Coordinates of C-alpha atoms in Angstrom, one line a residue:
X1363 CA 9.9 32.3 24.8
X1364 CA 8.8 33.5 28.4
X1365 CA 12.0 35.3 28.7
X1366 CA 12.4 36.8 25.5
X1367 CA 8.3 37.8 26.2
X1368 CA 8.9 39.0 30.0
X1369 CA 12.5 40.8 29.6
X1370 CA 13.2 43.5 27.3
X1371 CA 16.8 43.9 27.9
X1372 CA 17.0 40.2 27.0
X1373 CA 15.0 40.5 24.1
X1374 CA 16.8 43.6 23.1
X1375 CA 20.0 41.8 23.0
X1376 CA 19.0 38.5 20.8
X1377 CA 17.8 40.8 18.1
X1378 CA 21.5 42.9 18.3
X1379 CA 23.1 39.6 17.7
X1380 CA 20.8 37.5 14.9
X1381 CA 19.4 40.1 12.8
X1382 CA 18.4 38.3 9.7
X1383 CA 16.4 35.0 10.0
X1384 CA 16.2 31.9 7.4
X1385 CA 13.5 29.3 8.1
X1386 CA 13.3 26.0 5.9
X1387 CA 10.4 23.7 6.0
X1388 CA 8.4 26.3 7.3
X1389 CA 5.5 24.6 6.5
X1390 CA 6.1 22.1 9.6
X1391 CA 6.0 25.0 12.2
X1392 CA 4.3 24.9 15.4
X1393 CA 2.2 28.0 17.1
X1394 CA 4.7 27.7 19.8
X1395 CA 7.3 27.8 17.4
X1396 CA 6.1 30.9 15.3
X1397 CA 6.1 32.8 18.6
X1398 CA 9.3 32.3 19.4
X1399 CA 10.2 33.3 16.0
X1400 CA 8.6 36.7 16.5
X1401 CA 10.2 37.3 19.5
X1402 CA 13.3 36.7 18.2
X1403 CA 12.4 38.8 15.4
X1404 CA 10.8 41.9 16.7
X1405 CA 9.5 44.5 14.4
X1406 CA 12.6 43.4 12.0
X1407 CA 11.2 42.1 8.4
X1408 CA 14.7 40.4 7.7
X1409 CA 12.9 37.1 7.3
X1410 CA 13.1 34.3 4.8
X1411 CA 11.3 31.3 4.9
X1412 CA 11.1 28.3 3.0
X1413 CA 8.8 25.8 2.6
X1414 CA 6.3 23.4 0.7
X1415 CA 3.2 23.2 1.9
X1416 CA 2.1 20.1 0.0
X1417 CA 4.8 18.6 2.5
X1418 CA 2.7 19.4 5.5
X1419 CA 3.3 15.5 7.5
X1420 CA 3.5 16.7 11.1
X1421 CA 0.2 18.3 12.1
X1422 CA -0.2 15.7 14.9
X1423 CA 2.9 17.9 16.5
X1424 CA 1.0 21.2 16.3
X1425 CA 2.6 22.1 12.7
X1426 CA 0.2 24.7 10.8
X1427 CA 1.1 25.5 7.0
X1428 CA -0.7 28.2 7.7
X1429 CA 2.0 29.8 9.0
X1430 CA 3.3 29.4 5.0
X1431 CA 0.3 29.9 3.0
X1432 CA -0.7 33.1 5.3
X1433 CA 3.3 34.4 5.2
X1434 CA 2.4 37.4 2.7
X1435 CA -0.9 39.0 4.6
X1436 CA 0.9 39.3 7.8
X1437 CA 4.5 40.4 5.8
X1438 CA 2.3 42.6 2.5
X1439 CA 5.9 43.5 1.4
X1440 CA 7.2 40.2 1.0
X1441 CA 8.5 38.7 -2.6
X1442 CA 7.7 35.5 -3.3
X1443 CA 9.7 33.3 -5.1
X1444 CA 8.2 29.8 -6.5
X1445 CA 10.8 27.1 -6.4
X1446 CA 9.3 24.8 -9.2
X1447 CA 11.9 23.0 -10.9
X1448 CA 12.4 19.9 -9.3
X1449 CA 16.2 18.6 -10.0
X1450 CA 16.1 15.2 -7.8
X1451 CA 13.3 13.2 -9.8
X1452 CA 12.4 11.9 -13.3
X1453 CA 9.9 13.5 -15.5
X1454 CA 7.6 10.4 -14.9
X1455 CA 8.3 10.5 -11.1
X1456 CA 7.4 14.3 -10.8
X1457 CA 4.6 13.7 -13.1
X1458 CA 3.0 11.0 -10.3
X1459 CA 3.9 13.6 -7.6
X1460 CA 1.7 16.4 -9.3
X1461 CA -0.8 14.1 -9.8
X1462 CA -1.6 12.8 -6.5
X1463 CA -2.1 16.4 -4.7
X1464 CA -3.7 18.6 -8.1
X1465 CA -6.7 20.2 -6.9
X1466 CA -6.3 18.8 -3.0
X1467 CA -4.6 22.0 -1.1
X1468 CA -1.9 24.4 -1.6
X1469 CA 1.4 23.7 -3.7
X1470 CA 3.0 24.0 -6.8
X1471 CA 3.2 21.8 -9.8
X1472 CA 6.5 21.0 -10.2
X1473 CA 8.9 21.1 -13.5
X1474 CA 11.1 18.4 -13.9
X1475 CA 14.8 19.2 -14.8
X1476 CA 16.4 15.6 -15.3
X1477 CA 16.0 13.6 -18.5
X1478 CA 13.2 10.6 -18.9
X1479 CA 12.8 7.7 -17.1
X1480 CA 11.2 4.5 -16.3
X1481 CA 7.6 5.2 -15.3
X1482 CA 6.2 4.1 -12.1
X1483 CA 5.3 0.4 -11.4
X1484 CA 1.8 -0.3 -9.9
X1485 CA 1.8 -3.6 -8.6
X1486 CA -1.6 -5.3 -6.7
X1487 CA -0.2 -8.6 -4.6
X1488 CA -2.8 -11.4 -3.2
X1489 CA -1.3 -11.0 0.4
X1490 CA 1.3 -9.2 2.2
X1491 CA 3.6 -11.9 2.4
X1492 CA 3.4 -11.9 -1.5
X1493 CA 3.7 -8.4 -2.1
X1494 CA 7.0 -8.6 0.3
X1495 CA 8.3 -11.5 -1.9
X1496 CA 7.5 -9.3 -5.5
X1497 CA 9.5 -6.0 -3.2
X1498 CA 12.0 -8.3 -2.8
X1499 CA 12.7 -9.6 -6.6
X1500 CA 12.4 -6.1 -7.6
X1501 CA 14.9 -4.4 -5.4
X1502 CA 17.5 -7.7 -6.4
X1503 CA 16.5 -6.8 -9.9
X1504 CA 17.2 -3.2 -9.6
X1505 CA 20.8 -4.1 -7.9
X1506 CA 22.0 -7.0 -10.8
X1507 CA 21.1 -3.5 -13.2
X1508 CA 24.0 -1.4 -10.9
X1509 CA 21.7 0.7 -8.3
X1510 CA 23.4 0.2 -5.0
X1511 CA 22.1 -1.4 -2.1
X1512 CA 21.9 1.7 -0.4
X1513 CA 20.6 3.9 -3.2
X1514 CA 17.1 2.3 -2.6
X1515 CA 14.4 2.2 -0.3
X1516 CA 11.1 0.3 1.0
X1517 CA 8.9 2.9 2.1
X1518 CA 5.6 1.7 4.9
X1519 CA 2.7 3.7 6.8
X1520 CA 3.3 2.5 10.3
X1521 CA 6.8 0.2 11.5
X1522 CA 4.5 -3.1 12.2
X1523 CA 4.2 -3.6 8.2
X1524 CA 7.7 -4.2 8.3
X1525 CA 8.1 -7.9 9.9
X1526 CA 6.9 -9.9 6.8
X1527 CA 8.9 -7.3 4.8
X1528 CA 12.2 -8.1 6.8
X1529 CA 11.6 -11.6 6.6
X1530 CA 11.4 -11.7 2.6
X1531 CA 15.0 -9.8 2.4
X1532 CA 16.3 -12.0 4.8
X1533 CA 15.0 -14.6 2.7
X1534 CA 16.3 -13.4 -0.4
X1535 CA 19.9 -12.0 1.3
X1536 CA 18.9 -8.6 0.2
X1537 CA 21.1 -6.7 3.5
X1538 CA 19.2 -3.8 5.0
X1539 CA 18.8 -1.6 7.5
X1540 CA 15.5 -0.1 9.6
X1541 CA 15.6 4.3 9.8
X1542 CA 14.1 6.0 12.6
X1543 CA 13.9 2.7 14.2
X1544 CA 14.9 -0.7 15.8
X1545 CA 14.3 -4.2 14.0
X1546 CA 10.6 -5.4 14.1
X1547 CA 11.9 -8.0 16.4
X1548 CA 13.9 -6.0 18.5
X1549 CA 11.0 -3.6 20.0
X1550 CA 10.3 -3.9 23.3
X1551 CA 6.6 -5.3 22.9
X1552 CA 7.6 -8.0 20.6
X1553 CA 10.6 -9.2 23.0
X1554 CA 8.6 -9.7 25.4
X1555 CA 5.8 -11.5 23.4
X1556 CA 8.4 -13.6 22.2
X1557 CA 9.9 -14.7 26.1
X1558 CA 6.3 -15.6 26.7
X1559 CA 5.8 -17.6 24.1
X1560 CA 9.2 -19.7 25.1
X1561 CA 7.8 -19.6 28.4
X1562 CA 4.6 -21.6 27.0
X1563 CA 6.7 -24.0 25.0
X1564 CA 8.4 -24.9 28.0
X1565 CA 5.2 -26.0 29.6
X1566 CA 4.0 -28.5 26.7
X1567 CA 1.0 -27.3 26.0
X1568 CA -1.4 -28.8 23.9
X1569 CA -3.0 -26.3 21.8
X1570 CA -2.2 -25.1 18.4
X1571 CA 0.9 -22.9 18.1
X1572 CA -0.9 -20.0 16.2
X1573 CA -3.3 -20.0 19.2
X1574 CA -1.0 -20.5 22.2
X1575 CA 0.5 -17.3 20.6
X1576 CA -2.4 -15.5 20.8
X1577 CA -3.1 -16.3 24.5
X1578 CA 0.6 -15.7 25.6
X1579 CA -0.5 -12.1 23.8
X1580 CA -3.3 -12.1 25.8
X1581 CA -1.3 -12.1 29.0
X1582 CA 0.2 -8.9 27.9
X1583 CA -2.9 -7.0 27.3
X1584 CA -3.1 -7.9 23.7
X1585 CA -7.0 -7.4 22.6
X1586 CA -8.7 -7.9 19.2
X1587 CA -9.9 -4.4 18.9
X1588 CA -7.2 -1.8 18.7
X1589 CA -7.0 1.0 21.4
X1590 CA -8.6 4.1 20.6
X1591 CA -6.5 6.6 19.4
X1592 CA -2.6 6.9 18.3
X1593 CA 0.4 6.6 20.5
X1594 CA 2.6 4.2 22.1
X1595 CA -0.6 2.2 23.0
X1596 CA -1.8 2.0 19.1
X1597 CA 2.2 1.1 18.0
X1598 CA 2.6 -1.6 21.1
X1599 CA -0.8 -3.1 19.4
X1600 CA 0.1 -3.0 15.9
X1601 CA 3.2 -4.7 17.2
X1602 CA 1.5 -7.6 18.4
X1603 CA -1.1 -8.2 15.7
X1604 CA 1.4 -8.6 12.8
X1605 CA 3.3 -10.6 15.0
X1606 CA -0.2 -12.5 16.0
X1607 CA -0.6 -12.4 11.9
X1608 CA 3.2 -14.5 11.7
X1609 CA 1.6 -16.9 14.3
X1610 CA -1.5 -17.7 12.0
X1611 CA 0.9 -17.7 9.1
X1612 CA 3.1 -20.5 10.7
X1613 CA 0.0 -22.6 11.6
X1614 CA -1.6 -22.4 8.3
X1615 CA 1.5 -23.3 6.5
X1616 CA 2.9 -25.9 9.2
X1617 CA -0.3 -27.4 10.3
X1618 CA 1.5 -30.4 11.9
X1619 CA 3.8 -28.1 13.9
X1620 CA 3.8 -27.3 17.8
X1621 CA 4.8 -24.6 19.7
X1622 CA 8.4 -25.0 19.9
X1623 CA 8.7 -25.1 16.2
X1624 CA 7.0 -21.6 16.1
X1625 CA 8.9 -20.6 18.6
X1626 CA 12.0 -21.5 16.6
X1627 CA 10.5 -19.7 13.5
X1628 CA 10.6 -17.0 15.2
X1629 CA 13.6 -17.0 16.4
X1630 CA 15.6 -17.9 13.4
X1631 CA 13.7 -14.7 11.7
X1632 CA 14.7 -12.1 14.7
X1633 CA 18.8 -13.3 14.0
X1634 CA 18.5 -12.4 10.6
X1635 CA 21.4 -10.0 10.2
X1636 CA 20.4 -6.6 9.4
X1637 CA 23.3 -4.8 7.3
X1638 CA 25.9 -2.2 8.5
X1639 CA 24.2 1.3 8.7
X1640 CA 24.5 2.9 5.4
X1641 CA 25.3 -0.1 3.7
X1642 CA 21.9 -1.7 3.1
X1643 CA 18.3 -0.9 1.6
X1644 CA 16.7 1.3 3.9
X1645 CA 13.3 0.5 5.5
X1646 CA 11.9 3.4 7.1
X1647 CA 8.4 5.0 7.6
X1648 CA 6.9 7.4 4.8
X1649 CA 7.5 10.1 7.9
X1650 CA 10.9 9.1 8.9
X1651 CA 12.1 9.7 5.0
X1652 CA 10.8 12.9 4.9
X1653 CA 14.4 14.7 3.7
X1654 CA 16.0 12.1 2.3
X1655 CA 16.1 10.6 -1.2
X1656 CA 17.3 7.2 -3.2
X1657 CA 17.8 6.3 -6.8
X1658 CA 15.0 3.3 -6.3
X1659 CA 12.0 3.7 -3.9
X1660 CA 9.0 1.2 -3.2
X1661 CA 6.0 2.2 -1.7
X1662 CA 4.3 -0.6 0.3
X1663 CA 0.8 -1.2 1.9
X1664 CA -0.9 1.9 -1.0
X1665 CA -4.3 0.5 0.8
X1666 CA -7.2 1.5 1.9
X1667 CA -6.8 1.1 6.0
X1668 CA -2.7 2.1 5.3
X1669 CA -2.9 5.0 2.8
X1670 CA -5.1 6.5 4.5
X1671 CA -4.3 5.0 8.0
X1672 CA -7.7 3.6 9.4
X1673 CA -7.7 5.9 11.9
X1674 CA -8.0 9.2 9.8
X1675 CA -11.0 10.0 9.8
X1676 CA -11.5 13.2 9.2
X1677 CA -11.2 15.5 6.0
X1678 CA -8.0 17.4 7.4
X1679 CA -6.7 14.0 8.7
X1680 CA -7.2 12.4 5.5
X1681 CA -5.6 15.3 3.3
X1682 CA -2.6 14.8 5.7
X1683 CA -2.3 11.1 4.3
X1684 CA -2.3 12.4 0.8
X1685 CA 0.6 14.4 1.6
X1686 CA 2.5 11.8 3.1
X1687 CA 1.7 9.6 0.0
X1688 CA 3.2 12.6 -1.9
X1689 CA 6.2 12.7 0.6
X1690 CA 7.1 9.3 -0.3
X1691 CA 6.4 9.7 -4.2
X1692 CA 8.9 12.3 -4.1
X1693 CA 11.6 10.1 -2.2
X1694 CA 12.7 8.2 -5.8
X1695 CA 15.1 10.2 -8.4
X1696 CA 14.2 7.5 -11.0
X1697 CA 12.6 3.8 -10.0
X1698 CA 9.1 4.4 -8.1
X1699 CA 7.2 0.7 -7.5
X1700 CA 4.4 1.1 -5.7
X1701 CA 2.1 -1.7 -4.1
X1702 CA -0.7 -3.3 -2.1
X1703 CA -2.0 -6.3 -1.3
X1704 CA -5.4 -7.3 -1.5
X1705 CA -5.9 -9.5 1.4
X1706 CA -3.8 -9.4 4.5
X1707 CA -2.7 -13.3 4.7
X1708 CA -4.1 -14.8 1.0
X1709 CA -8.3 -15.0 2.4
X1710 CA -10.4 -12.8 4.5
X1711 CA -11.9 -9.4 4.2
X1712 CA -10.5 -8.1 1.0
X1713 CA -9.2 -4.5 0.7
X1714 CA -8.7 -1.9 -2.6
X1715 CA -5.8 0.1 -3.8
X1716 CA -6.2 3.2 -2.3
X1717 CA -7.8 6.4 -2.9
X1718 CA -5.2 8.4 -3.7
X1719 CA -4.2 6.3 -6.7
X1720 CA -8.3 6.8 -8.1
X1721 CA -7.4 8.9 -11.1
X1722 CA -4.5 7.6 -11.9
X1723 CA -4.3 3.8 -12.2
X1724 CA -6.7 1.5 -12.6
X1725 CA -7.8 -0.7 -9.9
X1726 CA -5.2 -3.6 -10.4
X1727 CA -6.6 -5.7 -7.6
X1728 CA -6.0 -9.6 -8.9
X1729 CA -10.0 -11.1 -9.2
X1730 CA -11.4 -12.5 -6.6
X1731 CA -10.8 -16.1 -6.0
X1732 CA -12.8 -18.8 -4.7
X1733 CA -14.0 -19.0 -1.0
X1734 CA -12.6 -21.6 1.6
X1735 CA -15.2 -23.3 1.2
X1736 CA -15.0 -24.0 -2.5
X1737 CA -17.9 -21.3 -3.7
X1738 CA -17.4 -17.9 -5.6
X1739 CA -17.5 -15.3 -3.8
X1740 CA -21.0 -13.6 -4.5
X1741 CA -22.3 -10.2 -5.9
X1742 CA -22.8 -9.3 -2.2
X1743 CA -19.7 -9.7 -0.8
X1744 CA -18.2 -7.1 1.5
X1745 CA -16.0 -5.5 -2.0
X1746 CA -19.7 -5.1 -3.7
X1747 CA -20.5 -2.2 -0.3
X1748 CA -20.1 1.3 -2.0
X1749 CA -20.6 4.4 -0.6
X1750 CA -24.5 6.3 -0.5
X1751 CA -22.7 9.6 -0.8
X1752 CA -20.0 9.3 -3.7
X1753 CA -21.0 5.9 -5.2
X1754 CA -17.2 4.7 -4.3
X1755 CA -16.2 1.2 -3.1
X1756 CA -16.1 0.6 0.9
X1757 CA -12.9 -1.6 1.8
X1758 CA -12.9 -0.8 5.7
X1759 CA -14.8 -2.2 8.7
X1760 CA -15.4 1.4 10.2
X1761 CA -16.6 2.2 6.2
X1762 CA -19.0 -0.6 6.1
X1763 CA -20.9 0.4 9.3
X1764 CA -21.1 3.7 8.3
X1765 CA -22.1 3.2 4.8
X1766 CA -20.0 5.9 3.6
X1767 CA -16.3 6.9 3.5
X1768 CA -14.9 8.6 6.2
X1769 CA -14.3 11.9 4.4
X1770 CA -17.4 11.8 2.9
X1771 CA -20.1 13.9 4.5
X1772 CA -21.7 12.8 7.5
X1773 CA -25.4 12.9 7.7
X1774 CA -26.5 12.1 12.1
X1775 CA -27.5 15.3 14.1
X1776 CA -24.6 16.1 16.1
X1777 CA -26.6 16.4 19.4
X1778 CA -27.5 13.0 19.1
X1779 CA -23.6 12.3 18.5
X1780 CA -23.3 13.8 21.6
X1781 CA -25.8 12.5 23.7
X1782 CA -24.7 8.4 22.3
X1783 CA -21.1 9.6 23.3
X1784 CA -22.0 10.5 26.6
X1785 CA -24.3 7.3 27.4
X1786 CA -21.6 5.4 26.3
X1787 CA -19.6 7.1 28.6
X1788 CA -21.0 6.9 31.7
X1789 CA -21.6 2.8 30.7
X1790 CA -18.3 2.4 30.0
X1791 CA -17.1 4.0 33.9
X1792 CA -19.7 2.3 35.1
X1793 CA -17.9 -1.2 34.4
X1794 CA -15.1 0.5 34.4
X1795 CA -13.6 -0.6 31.0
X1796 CA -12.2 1.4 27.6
X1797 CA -15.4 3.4 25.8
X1798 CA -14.7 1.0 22.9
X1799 CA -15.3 -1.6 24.4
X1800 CA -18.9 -0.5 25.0
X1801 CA -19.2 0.4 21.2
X1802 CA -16.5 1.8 18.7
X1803 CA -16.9 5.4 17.7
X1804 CA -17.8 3.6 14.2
X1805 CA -20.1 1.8 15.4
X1806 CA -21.7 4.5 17.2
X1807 CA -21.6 7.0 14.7
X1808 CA -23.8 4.4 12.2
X1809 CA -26.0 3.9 14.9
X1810 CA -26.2 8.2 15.2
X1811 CA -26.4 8.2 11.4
X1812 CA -29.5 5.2 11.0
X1813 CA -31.6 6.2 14.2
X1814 CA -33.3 2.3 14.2
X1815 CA -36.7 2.3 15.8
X1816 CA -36.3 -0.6 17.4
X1817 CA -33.8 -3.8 18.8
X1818 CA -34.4 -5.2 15.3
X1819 CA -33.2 -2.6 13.7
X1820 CA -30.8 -1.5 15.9
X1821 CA -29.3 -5.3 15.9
X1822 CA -29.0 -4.8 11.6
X1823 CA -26.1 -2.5 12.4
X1824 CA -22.6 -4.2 12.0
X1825 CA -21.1 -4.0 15.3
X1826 CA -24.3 -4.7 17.5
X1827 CA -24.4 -8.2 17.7
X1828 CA -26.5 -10.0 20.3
X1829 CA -24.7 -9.9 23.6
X1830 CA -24.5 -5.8 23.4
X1831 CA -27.6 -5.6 22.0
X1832 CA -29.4 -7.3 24.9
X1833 CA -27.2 -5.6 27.3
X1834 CA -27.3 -1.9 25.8
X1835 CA -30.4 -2.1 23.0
X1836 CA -32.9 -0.3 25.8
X1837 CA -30.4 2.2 26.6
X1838 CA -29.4 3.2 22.9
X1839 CA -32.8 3.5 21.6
X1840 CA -33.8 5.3 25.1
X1841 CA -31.6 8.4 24.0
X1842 CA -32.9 7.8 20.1
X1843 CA -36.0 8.2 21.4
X1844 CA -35.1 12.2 22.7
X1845 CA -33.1 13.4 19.6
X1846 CA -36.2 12.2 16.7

């Protein structure tokens, strides 16, 4: 772009060679990207582009449908053409499709050109190991009525929802194959978990298997609270908690087994033969499948904390997960199953179907069960929490705290945001550890959002227990105390 920008001779050449320019997905372009599309171009209008911007996926790469939705102020002469018959999908899928996005952005409403269908399956599963087992039943299902193996799909938010997934088709000797990238036990993060784990075996310890996991995590940074943020760091940690989550798993379900028979569980899962590219039922990310389509497609993890991801957080972030929902709708020509699971190993904090389903199915989460401890769970149980803006259910931690949804409208003064932030900061470099660790941004924010008076109060906010509220109580309330 610096050349074609800085040398006219150059420029004056590329646009003598390519004088008309096609552009498909469009919507996905950067800034960067435009500009070298204008240099190319020059003053020529020979320009088509194509694109869908209710398919907009990548704006963590700089992509701006802008670009798209802007195309005809900056080119007044241009015709538009709507592309609205849709000839991949069923009448019921494309129906689900319009559905999830009608009145959130941009788009068209598509017509669908095939015959009728099945219509979509909603499925709610107690636990992720369950709603892998159900996946499973239904893809062998769908192959004993003639789909191929490779004509269908199980589509995920993030690739560490994949290992109890991979272990159910293993299970059932359904052969597949993982797009966009390796095995969930061949990642780098999970090998090495996995070495140190053997290493512990070796050493006879005594301590339960599911815990001896945990610490051999520990050794390689492994924390309970996620890093801040998305990345390598946030993928190496979602890594290691699922695989954490087998270890509990193992040691809830083998409560007389050591070490070395975890160790051999897990090893017996990561020789599991994956099928011969092309040959098995893909797994793949909702982005990774952007492009593609199959004749069967499930949907897994359609929760609250996965779809949306937990870490969107804002409105444009959480429109973005919308789309990607849509993306993956849009994947199936005629079987659609989508699921979630309630819990994330049968007990625990209990999660909803997600948002983007309100509207469309009813909540289809199975009733809540009796505690460990042998009582019902009561009216005032984390599910009962709903929102004091839109009167909506909270499912997430970070919801809880802030006693709202995330793209629901934030009430704290944003100097005193600021001014938390900053503290929080200079505590944090201070003892030189993550900000996080000092207090998560949700925490923070509820704390912006509820301006306590006093320790009392301020120790009534999830997330302040007592060890940071005697070591940071003074200082919190200290910058409360210049922003009332």
């Amino acid at each position: 772009a610096g050349l074609l920008a800085d040398d006219a001779d150059v420029a004056g050449e590329v646009r003598r060679t390519y004088r008309h320019f096609v552009v498909d997905e469009y919507q996905d372009v950067s800034p960067l990207q435009q500009a070298l599309l204008d240099l190319w171009r020059g003053p020529s209008e020979e320009i088509c582009v194509v694109g869908d911007p209710a398919q907009t996926i990548h704006s963590f790469a700089g992509a701006q449908a802008s670009f798209l939705t802007g195309f005809t102020r900056r080119h007044p002469d241009a015709t538009v053409v709507e592309l609205v018959r849709d000839y991949r999908s069923t009448p019921q899928v494309v129906a689900l499709a319009n559905a999830v996005v009608r009145g959130h952005g941009p788009g068209v409403e598509l017509r669908a050109q095939r015959p009728d269908g099945p219509d979509p399956a909603f499925a709610a599963a107690a636990s992720e190991a369950a709603e892998a087992g159900d996946v499973a039943a239904w893809l062998r299902a769908r192959h004993g009525a003639g789909t191929p193996w490779h004509e269908m799909a199980v589509l995920y938010r993030i690739h560490a929802q994949s290992p109890a997934l991979e272990a159910a088709l293993a299970d059932a000797a359904i052969p597949f194959t993982t797009r966009g990238s390796e095995g969930f036990f061949e990642r780098a993060e999970v090998r090495a978990a996995l070495r140190a784990l053997a290493a512990t075996a070796k050493a006879g310890p005594d301590e339960p298997p599911g815990q001896a996991l945990r610490a051999a995590l520990a050794g390689l940074g492994f924390t309970d609270e996620p890093p801040a943020g998305q990345g390598t760091a946030r993928e190496r940690w979602e890594s290691w908690s699922a695989l954490a989550g087998l270890g509990d798993e193992f040691a809830r379900t083998h409560p007389e087994a050591d070490v070395a028979g975890l160790v051999d569980e897990l090893e017996t899962r990561a020789r599991a033969q994956h099928a011969p590219t092309g040959q098995g039922v893909t797994l793949s990310t909702l982005h990774a499948a952007k492009g593609l389509e199959w004749d069967a497609v499930a949907i897994i993890g359609a929760h609250e904390g996965s779809l949306p991801f937990v870490l969107a957080t804002s409105p444009e972030q959480v429109a973005e997960e919308r789309r990607l929902f849509y993306v993956g709708v849009t994947r199936a020509r005629e079987h659609l199953r989508v699921s979630w699971s309630v819990t994330r190993n049968g007990g625990g904090q209990r999660r909803r179907q997600s948002r983007f389903l309100d509207g469309i199915v009813a909540d289809a989460a199975p009733a809540a069960t009796a505690s460990r401890g042998g009582r019902k769970r009561g009216t005032t149980s984390a599910l009962s929490q709903t929102c004091r803006v839109c009167g909506r259910g909270l499912t997430t931690g970070a919801e809880r705290k802030l006693r709202r949804h995330a793209d629901c409208e934030a009430t704290y003064d944003e100097a005193t945001w600021e001014a938390l932030r900053a503290w929080r900061k200079a505590e944090a470099d201070a003892a030189s550890m993550p900000a996080f660790v000092v207090f998560t941004d949700a925490t923070l924010m509820a704390i912006a959002e509820q301006m306590p008076c006093d320790l009392a109060a301020l120790g009534t906010i999830s997330g302040v227990g007592r060890t940071k509220l005697e070591r940071y109580g003074a200082g919190v309330l200290a910058v409360l105390a210049e922003h009332r």
